[in-house]
mmCIF file of C-alpha atoms in Angstrom:
data_model
loop_
_atom_site.group_PDB
_atom_site.id
_atom_site.type_symbol
_atom_site.label_atom_id
_atom_site.label_comp_id
_atom_site.label_asym_id
_atom_site.label_seq_id
_atom_site.Cartn_x
_atom_site.Cartn_y
_atom_site.Cartn_z
ATOM 1 C CA HIS O 29 -25.920 -32.470 -9.115
ATOM 2 C CA MET O 30 -25.744 -28.637 -8.929
ATOM 3 C CA ALA O 31 -22.069 -28.849 -9.923
ATOM 4 C CA GLU O 32 -22.026 -26.283 -12.742
ATOM 5 C CA VAL O 33 -20.227 -22.970 -12.196
ATOM 6 C CA PRO O 34 -22.512 -20.014 -12.992
ATOM 7 C CA SER O 35 -21.144 -17.210 -15.176
ATOM 8 C CA GLY O 36 -22.947 -14.264 -13.592
ATOM 9 C CA ILE O 37 -25.398 -14.063 -16.491
ATOM 10 C CA ASP O 38 -29.040 -15.119 -16.229
ATOM 11 C CA GLY O 39 -29.883 -18.281 -18.133
ATOM 12 C CA ASP O 40 -26.882 -20.394 -17.172
ATOM 13 C CA GLU O 41 -27.759 -24.071 -17.538
ATOM 14 C CA ILE O 42 -27.660 -26.390 -14.547
ATOM 15 C CA HIS O 43 -27.600 -29.864 -16.035
ATOM 16 C CA ASN O 44 -30.363 -32.386 -15.510
ATOM 17 C CA SER O 45 -28.533 -35.714 -15.396
ATOM 18 C CA ALA O 46 -31.708 -37.718 -16.130
ATOM 19 C CA ARG O 47 -33.071 -35.625 -19.015
ATOM 20 C CA ALA O 48 -30.473 -33.702 -20.978
ATOM 21 C CA LEU O 49 -33.064 -31.449 -22.648
ATOM 22 C CA GLU O 50 -34.559 -30.300 -19.306
ATOM 23 C CA PRO O 51 -31.823 -28.207 -17.669
ATOM 24 C CA GLY O 52 -32.365 -25.794 -14.828
ATOM 25 C CA LEU O 53 -31.903 -22.124 -15.757
ATOM 26 C CA THR O 54 -30.415 -19.612 -13.315
ATOM 27 C CA ALA O 55 -31.712 -16.129 -12.562
ATOM 28 C CA GLY O 56 -30.402 -13.482 -10.184
ATOM 29 C CA ASN O 57 -27.006 -13.116 -11.888
ATOM 30 C CA MET O 58 -25.462 -15.956 -9.904
ATOM 31 C CA GLN O 59 -21.679 -15.500 -9.782
ATOM 32 C CA PRO O 60 -18.862 -18.067 -10.242
ATOM 33 C CA GLU O 61 -17.957 -17.853 -6.541
ATOM 34 C CA GLN O 62 -21.427 -19.187 -5.716
ATOM 35 C CA SER O 63 -20.230 -22.614 -6.820
ATOM 36 C CA VAL O 64 -19.020 -24.031 -3.496
ATOM 37 C CA PRO O 65 -17.810 -27.365 -2.049
ATOM 38 C CA ALA O 66 -20.812 -29.473 -1.077
ATOM 39 C CA VAL O 67 -21.783 -33.032 -0.200
ATOM 40 C CA ILE O 68 -20.719 -34.658 -3.470
ATOM 41 C CA GLY O 69 -18.471 -32.379 -5.496
ATOM 42 C CA ARG O 70 -19.868 -28.865 -5.671
ATOM 43 C CA GLY O 71 -23.223 -27.265 -4.909
ATOM 44 C CA LEU O 72 -24.733 -23.828 -5.462
ATOM 45 C CA ALA O 73 -25.009 -21.066 -2.862
ATOM 46 C CA PHE O 74 -28.082 -18.804 -3.150
ATOM 47 C CA ASP O 75 -27.804 -15.168 -2.096
ATOM 48 C CA GLY O 76 -31.022 -14.772 -0.083
ATOM 49 C CA ASP O 77 -32.088 -11.966 -2.428
ATOM 50 C CA ASP O 78 -33.106 -12.949 -5.955
ATOM 51 C CA ASP O 79 -31.376 -16.197 -6.970
ATOM 52 C CA VAL O 80 -33.428 -19.075 -8.356
ATOM 53 C CA ILE O 81 -33.083 -22.121 -10.577
ATOM 54 C CA THR O 82 -36.150 -22.767 -12.747
ATOM 55 C CA ILE O 83 -36.788 -26.232 -14.222
ATOM 56 C CA ASP O 84 -39.532 -26.624 -16.819
ATOM 57 C CA ALA O 85 -39.561 -30.409 -16.573
ATOM 58 C CA GLU O 86 -41.841 -32.822 -18.377
ATOM 59 C CA PHE O 87 -43.256 -34.105 -15.087
ATOM 60 C CA VAL O 88 -44.563 -30.686 -13.977
ATOM 61 C CA GLY O 89 -48.335 -30.874 -13.616
ATOM 62 C CA GLN O 90 -48.297 -34.628 -14.296
ATOM 63 C CA LEU O 91 -47.508 -36.067 -10.876
ATOM 64 C CA ASP O 92 -49.734 -38.266 -8.761
ATOM 65 C CA SER O 93 -46.881 -39.740 -6.730
ATOM 66 C CA TYR O 94 -43.453 -38.164 -6.334
ATOM 67 C CA SER O 95 -40.290 -37.975 -4.273
ATOM 68 C CA ILE O 96 -37.978 -34.985 -4.006
ATOM 69 C CA THR O 97 -34.712 -35.256 -2.090
ATOM 70 C CA PHE O 98 -31.961 -32.698 -1.609
ATOM 71 C CA TRP O 99 -29.242 -31.393 0.691
ATOM 72 C CA VAL O 100 -29.653 -27.893 2.074
ATOM 73 C CA ARG O 101 -27.588 -25.608 4.283
ATOM 74 C CA TYR O 102 -29.038 -22.433 5.763
ATOM 75 C CA ASP O 103 -26.647 -19.476 6.123
ATOM 76 C CA GLY O 104 -28.990 -16.614 7.060
ATOM 77 C CA SER O 105 -29.877 -15.108 10.403
ATOM 78 C CA ALA O 106 -31.095 -17.411 13.179
ATOM 79 C CA ASP O 107 -34.567 -15.842 13.130
ATOM 80 C CA GLY O 108 -34.814 -15.750 9.336
ATOM 81 C CA SER O 109 -36.451 -17.964 6.714
ATOM 82 C CA GLY O 110 -35.671 -19.235 3.235
ATOM 83 C CA ASP O 111 -37.382 -21.442 0.655
ATOM 84 C CA TYR O 112 -35.875 -24.744 -0.455
ATOM 85 C CA PHE O 113 -38.198 -25.245 -3.444
ATOM 86 C CA GLN O 114 -41.714 -24.523 -4.677
ATOM 87 C CA ARG O 115 -44.083 -25.533 -7.511
ATOM 88 C CA LEU O 116 -42.963 -29.163 -7.612
ATOM 89 C CA ASN O 117 -46.140 -30.177 -9.435
ATOM 90 C CA GLY O 118 -46.820 -26.921 -11.216
ATOM 91 C CA ASP O 119 -49.184 -25.160 -8.842
ATOM 92 C CA TYR O 120 -48.449 -21.469 -8.218
ATOM 93 C CA PHE O 121 -46.786 -22.307 -4.876
ATOM 94 C CA TYR O 122 -47.195 -25.989 -4.031
ATOM 95 C CA PRO O 123 -45.808 -28.462 -3.117
ATOM 96 C CA ARG O 124 -43.104 -26.472 -1.350
ATOM 97 C CA CYS O 125 -40.702 -26.713 1.598
ATOM 98 C CA TRP O 126 -38.828 -24.043 3.500
ATOM 99 C CA ARG O 127 -37.104 -23.079 6.743
ATOM 100 C CA GLN O 128 -39.543 -21.088 8.814
ATOM 101 C CA ALA O 129 -38.403 -18.047 10.797
ATOM 102 C CA GLY O 130 -36.685 -19.445 13.862
ATOM 103 C CA GLY O 131 -35.592 -22.674 12.203
ATOM 104 C CA HIS O 132 -38.472 -25.116 11.689
ATOM 105 C CA VAL O 133 -38.342 -27.332 8.570
ATOM 106 C CA PHE O 134 -41.832 -27.093 7.098
ATOM 107 C CA CYS O 135 -43.649 -28.210 3.935
ATOM 108 C CA GLN O 136 -47.047 -27.597 2.347
ATOM 109 C CA TYR O 137 -48.978 -29.193 -0.480
ATOM 110 C CA ILE O 138 -52.463 -29.167 -2.001
ATOM 111 C CA VAL O 139 -54.795 -32.118 -2.465
ATOM 112 C CA ASP O 140 -58.363 -31.584 -3.662
ATOM 113 C CA ASP O 141 -57.910 -27.781 -3.419
ATOM 114 C CA THR O 142 -56.975 -27.954 0.277
ATOM 115 C CA VAL O 143 -53.619 -26.622 1.511
ATOM 116 C CA THR O 144 -52.110 -29.054 4.006
ATOM 117 C CA ALA O 145 -49.039 -28.729 6.219
ATOM 118 C CA LEU O 146 -46.395 -31.410 6.632
ATOM 119 C CA SER O 147 -44.488 -30.536 9.784
ATOM 120 C CA SER O 148 -41.160 -32.037 10.758
ATOM 121 C CA GLY O 149 -40.646 -31.113 14.402
ATOM 122 C CA VAL O 150 -37.023 -30.496 13.332
ATOM 123 C CA ASP O 151 -35.187 -27.159 13.433
ATOM 124 C CA GLN O 152 -32.347 -26.216 11.082
ATOM 125 C CA ALA O 153 -29.581 -24.218 12.737
ATOM 126 C CA VAL O 154 -27.495 -21.632 10.903
ATOM 127 C CA GLY O 155 -24.754 -23.449 9.004
ATOM 128 C CA GLU O 156 -26.366 -26.863 9.525
ATOM 129 C CA ARG O 157 -26.574 -29.164 6.512
ATOM 130 C CA LEU O 158 -29.663 -31.376 6.255
ATOM 131 C CA HIS O 159 -30.862 -34.053 3.847
ATOM 132 C CA VAL O 160 -34.582 -33.500 3.227
ATOM 133 C CA ALA O 161 -37.004 -35.804 1.410
ATOM 134 C CA MET O 162 -40.702 -35.211 0.689
ATOM 135 C CA VAL O 163 -42.623 -38.236 -0.629
ATOM 136 C CA ARG O 164 -46.199 -38.570 -1.860
ATOM 137 C CA ASP O 165 -47.633 -42.079 -2.295
ATOM 138 C CA ALA O 166 -50.892 -41.799 -4.241
ATOM 139 C CA GLU O 167 -51.822 -45.465 -3.784
ATOM 140 C CA ALA O 168 -51.346 -45.329 -0.003
ATOM 141 C CA ALA O 169 -52.794 -41.767 0.114
ATOM 142 C CA THR O 170 -49.954 -40.471 2.274
ATOM 143 C CA HIS O 171 -47.398 -37.668 2.327
ATOM 144 C CA ARG O 172 -44.167 -38.284 4.237
ATOM 145 C CA LEU O 173 -41.306 -36.009 5.282
ATOM 146 C CA TYR O 174 -37.806 -37.253 6.114
ATOM 147 C CA VAL O 175 -34.836 -35.376 7.560
ATOM 148 C CA ASP O 176 -31.396 -37.032 7.502
ATOM 149 C CA GLY O 177 -32.952 -40.325 6.482
ATOM 150 C CA GLU O 178 -35.495 -40.479 9.322
ATOM 151 C CA LEU O 179 -39.260 -40.135 9.051
ATOM 152 C CA VAL O 180 -40.254 -36.935 10.885
ATOM 153 C CA GLY O 181 -43.768 -36.283 9.604
ATOM 154 C CA GLU O 182 -46.576 -38.167 7.877
ATOM 155 C CA ASN O 183 -50.073 -37.194 6.745
ATOM 156 C CA ASP O 184 -52.979 -39.296 5.532
ATOM 157 C CA ASP O 185 -54.545 -37.772 2.416
ATOM 158 C CA PRO O 186 -58.121 -38.286 1.257
ATOM 159 C CA ALA O 187 -58.383 -41.460 -0.815
ATOM 160 C CA GLY O 188 -58.318 -40.665 -4.521
ATOM 161 C CA ALA O 189 -57.183 -37.077 -3.926
ATOM 162 C CA SER O 190 -55.473 -35.318 -6.835
ATOM 163 C CA LEU O 191 -52.662 -32.768 -7.054
ATOM 164 C CA PRO O 192 -53.006 -29.406 -8.839
ATOM 165 C CA ASP O 193 -51.584 -29.072 -12.348
ATOM 166 C CA ASP O 194 -51.399 -25.387 -13.245
ATOM 167 C CA GLY O 195 -48.202 -25.782 -15.290
ATOM 168 C CA TYR O 196 -45.789 -23.472 -13.452
ATOM 169 C CA PRO O 197 -42.145 -24.668 -13.553
ATOM 170 C CA LEU O 198 -40.387 -26.114 -10.527
ATOM 171 C CA GLU O 199 -38.249 -23.512 -8.719
ATOM 172 C CA LEU O 200 -35.232 -24.293 -6.552
ATOM 173 C CA GLY O 201 -33.971 -21.908 -3.894
ATOM 174 C CA ARG O 202 -36.848 -19.434 -4.055
ATOM 175 C CA GLY O 203 -40.488 -19.211 -3.008
ATOM 176 C CA GLU O 204 -43.204 -16.981 -1.666
ATOM 177 C CA LEU O 205 -41.334 -16.562 1.612
ATOM 178 C CA GLY O 206 -38.007 -15.556 0.087
ATOM 179 C CA THR O 207 -34.836 -16.760 -1.553
ATOM 180 C CA LEU O 208 -32.735 -19.258 0.350
ATOM 181 C CA PRO O 209 -29.617 -17.772 1.951
ATOM 182 C CA GLY O 210 -27.641 -20.988 1.740
ATOM 183 C CA VAL O 211 -26.580 -23.989 -0.337
ATOM 184 C CA LEU O 212 -28.500 -26.635 -2.306
ATOM 185 C CA ASP O 213 -26.911 -29.831 -3.584
ATOM 186 C CA GLU O 214 -27.949 -33.142 -5.187
ATOM 187 C CA VAL O 215 -31.570 -32.221 -5.932
ATOM 188 C CA ARG O 216 -33.355 -35.350 -7.150
ATOM 189 C CA VAL O 217 -36.961 -35.816 -8.264
ATOM 190 C CA ALA O 218 -38.553 -39.222 -8.821
ATOM 191 C CA THR O 219 -41.998 -39.716 -10.341
ATOM 192 C CA ALA O 220 -42.641 -42.501 -7.821
ATOM 193 C CA PRO O 221 -42.825 -42.757 -4.014
ATOM 194 C CA LEU O 222 -39.482 -43.882 -2.617
ATOM 195 C CA SER O 223 -39.583 -46.228 0.354
ATOM 196 C CA ALA O 224 -38.259 -45.353 3.798
ATOM 197 C CA ALA O 225 -35.372 -47.769 3.239
ATOM 198 C CA TRP O 226 -34.525 -46.073 -0.068
ATOM 199 C CA VAL O 227 -34.537 -42.585 1.478
ATOM 200 C CA ARG O 228 -32.347 -43.782 4.347
ATOM 201 C CA ALA O 229 -29.891 -45.451 1.965
ATOM 202 C CA ASP O 230 -29.867 -42.373 -0.280
ATOM 203 C CA TYR O 231 -28.939 -40.206 2.698
ATOM 204 C CA ARG O 232 -26.232 -42.537 3.977
ATOM 205 C CA SER O 233 -24.644 -43.282 0.613
ATOM 206 C CA GLN O 234 -24.388 -39.588 -0.278
ATOM 207 C CA LEU O 235 -23.084 -38.648 3.146
ATOM 208 C CA GLU O 236 -20.430 -41.366 2.972
ATOM 209 C CA PRO O 237 -20.025 -42.480 -0.662
ATOM 210 C CA GLY O 238 -17.565 -45.153 0.448
ATOM 211 C CA VAL O 239 -20.366 -47.192 2.023
ATOM 212 C CA ALA O 240 -21.809 -47.787 -1.429
ATOM 213 C CA LEU O 241 -18.571 -49.309 -2.738
ATOM 214 C CA ALA O 242 -17.472 -52.903 -2.332
ATOM 215 C CA SER O 243 -14.145 -54.519 -3.138
ATOM 216 C CA VAL O 244 -14.436 -57.452 -5.506
ATOM 217 C CA GLY O 245 -10.698 -57.997 -5.935
ATOM 218 C CA PRO O 246 -8.548 -57.619 -9.044
ATOM 219 C CA VAL O 247 -10.015 -58.091 -12.476
ATOM 220 C CA GLU O 248 -9.207 -61.528 -13.822
ATOM 221 C CA PRO O 249 -9.853 -62.104 -17.534
ATOM 222 C CA ALA O 250 -11.647 -65.338 -18.298
ATOM 223 C CA PRO O 251 -9.686 -67.778 -20.466
ATOM 224 C CA CYS O 252 -10.636 -67.904 -24.122
ATOM 225 C CA PRO O 253 -12.569 -71.037 -25.087
ATOM 226 C CA GLY O 254 -10.284 -73.548 -26.782
#
């Protein structure tokens, strides 16, 4: 959930709510004031210089299908860039997504040793908060990109194509093109391809948590059997 407050010392743990023994570890001397209000509770602001969260998760290098979803806000210059994540499946760079110089939301991945682009046609303005989801469905041989719950890009992959598995840890907020000057929140990885309906519901329920709640009336204890 990216809700932990960093201490300013490298190696602060950012909790993994699904696997307690796989926390993210901070680097870049992230300071307490970099814990900021975000979509749900608090998120973490990256300095655009050297901040990163590294996650050496069990799934790294093991994925055939995956989904990664997150909220991101870009706070740099209008003509600047910043990486959202890289090394999702353990390759030296890929899969990865970032804001290109000028604003375009852009992703890349490798299948069968070929680097492939997944383009959104969506620009991210300075200060704009977006929900981004990248989904790979191995059975359907597709990669899909969603922004704010809507499908904005889709690629057909070669049937039976495989992902690289070089064993590098997942990195949040940093990549080859530079550290993100902005905020990440609610970073979620699934080892399965989420459906379009799931991604849309994930976006809407996080944006407005109240839509996921229903009133069932007061609790009424059942009578004891006599």
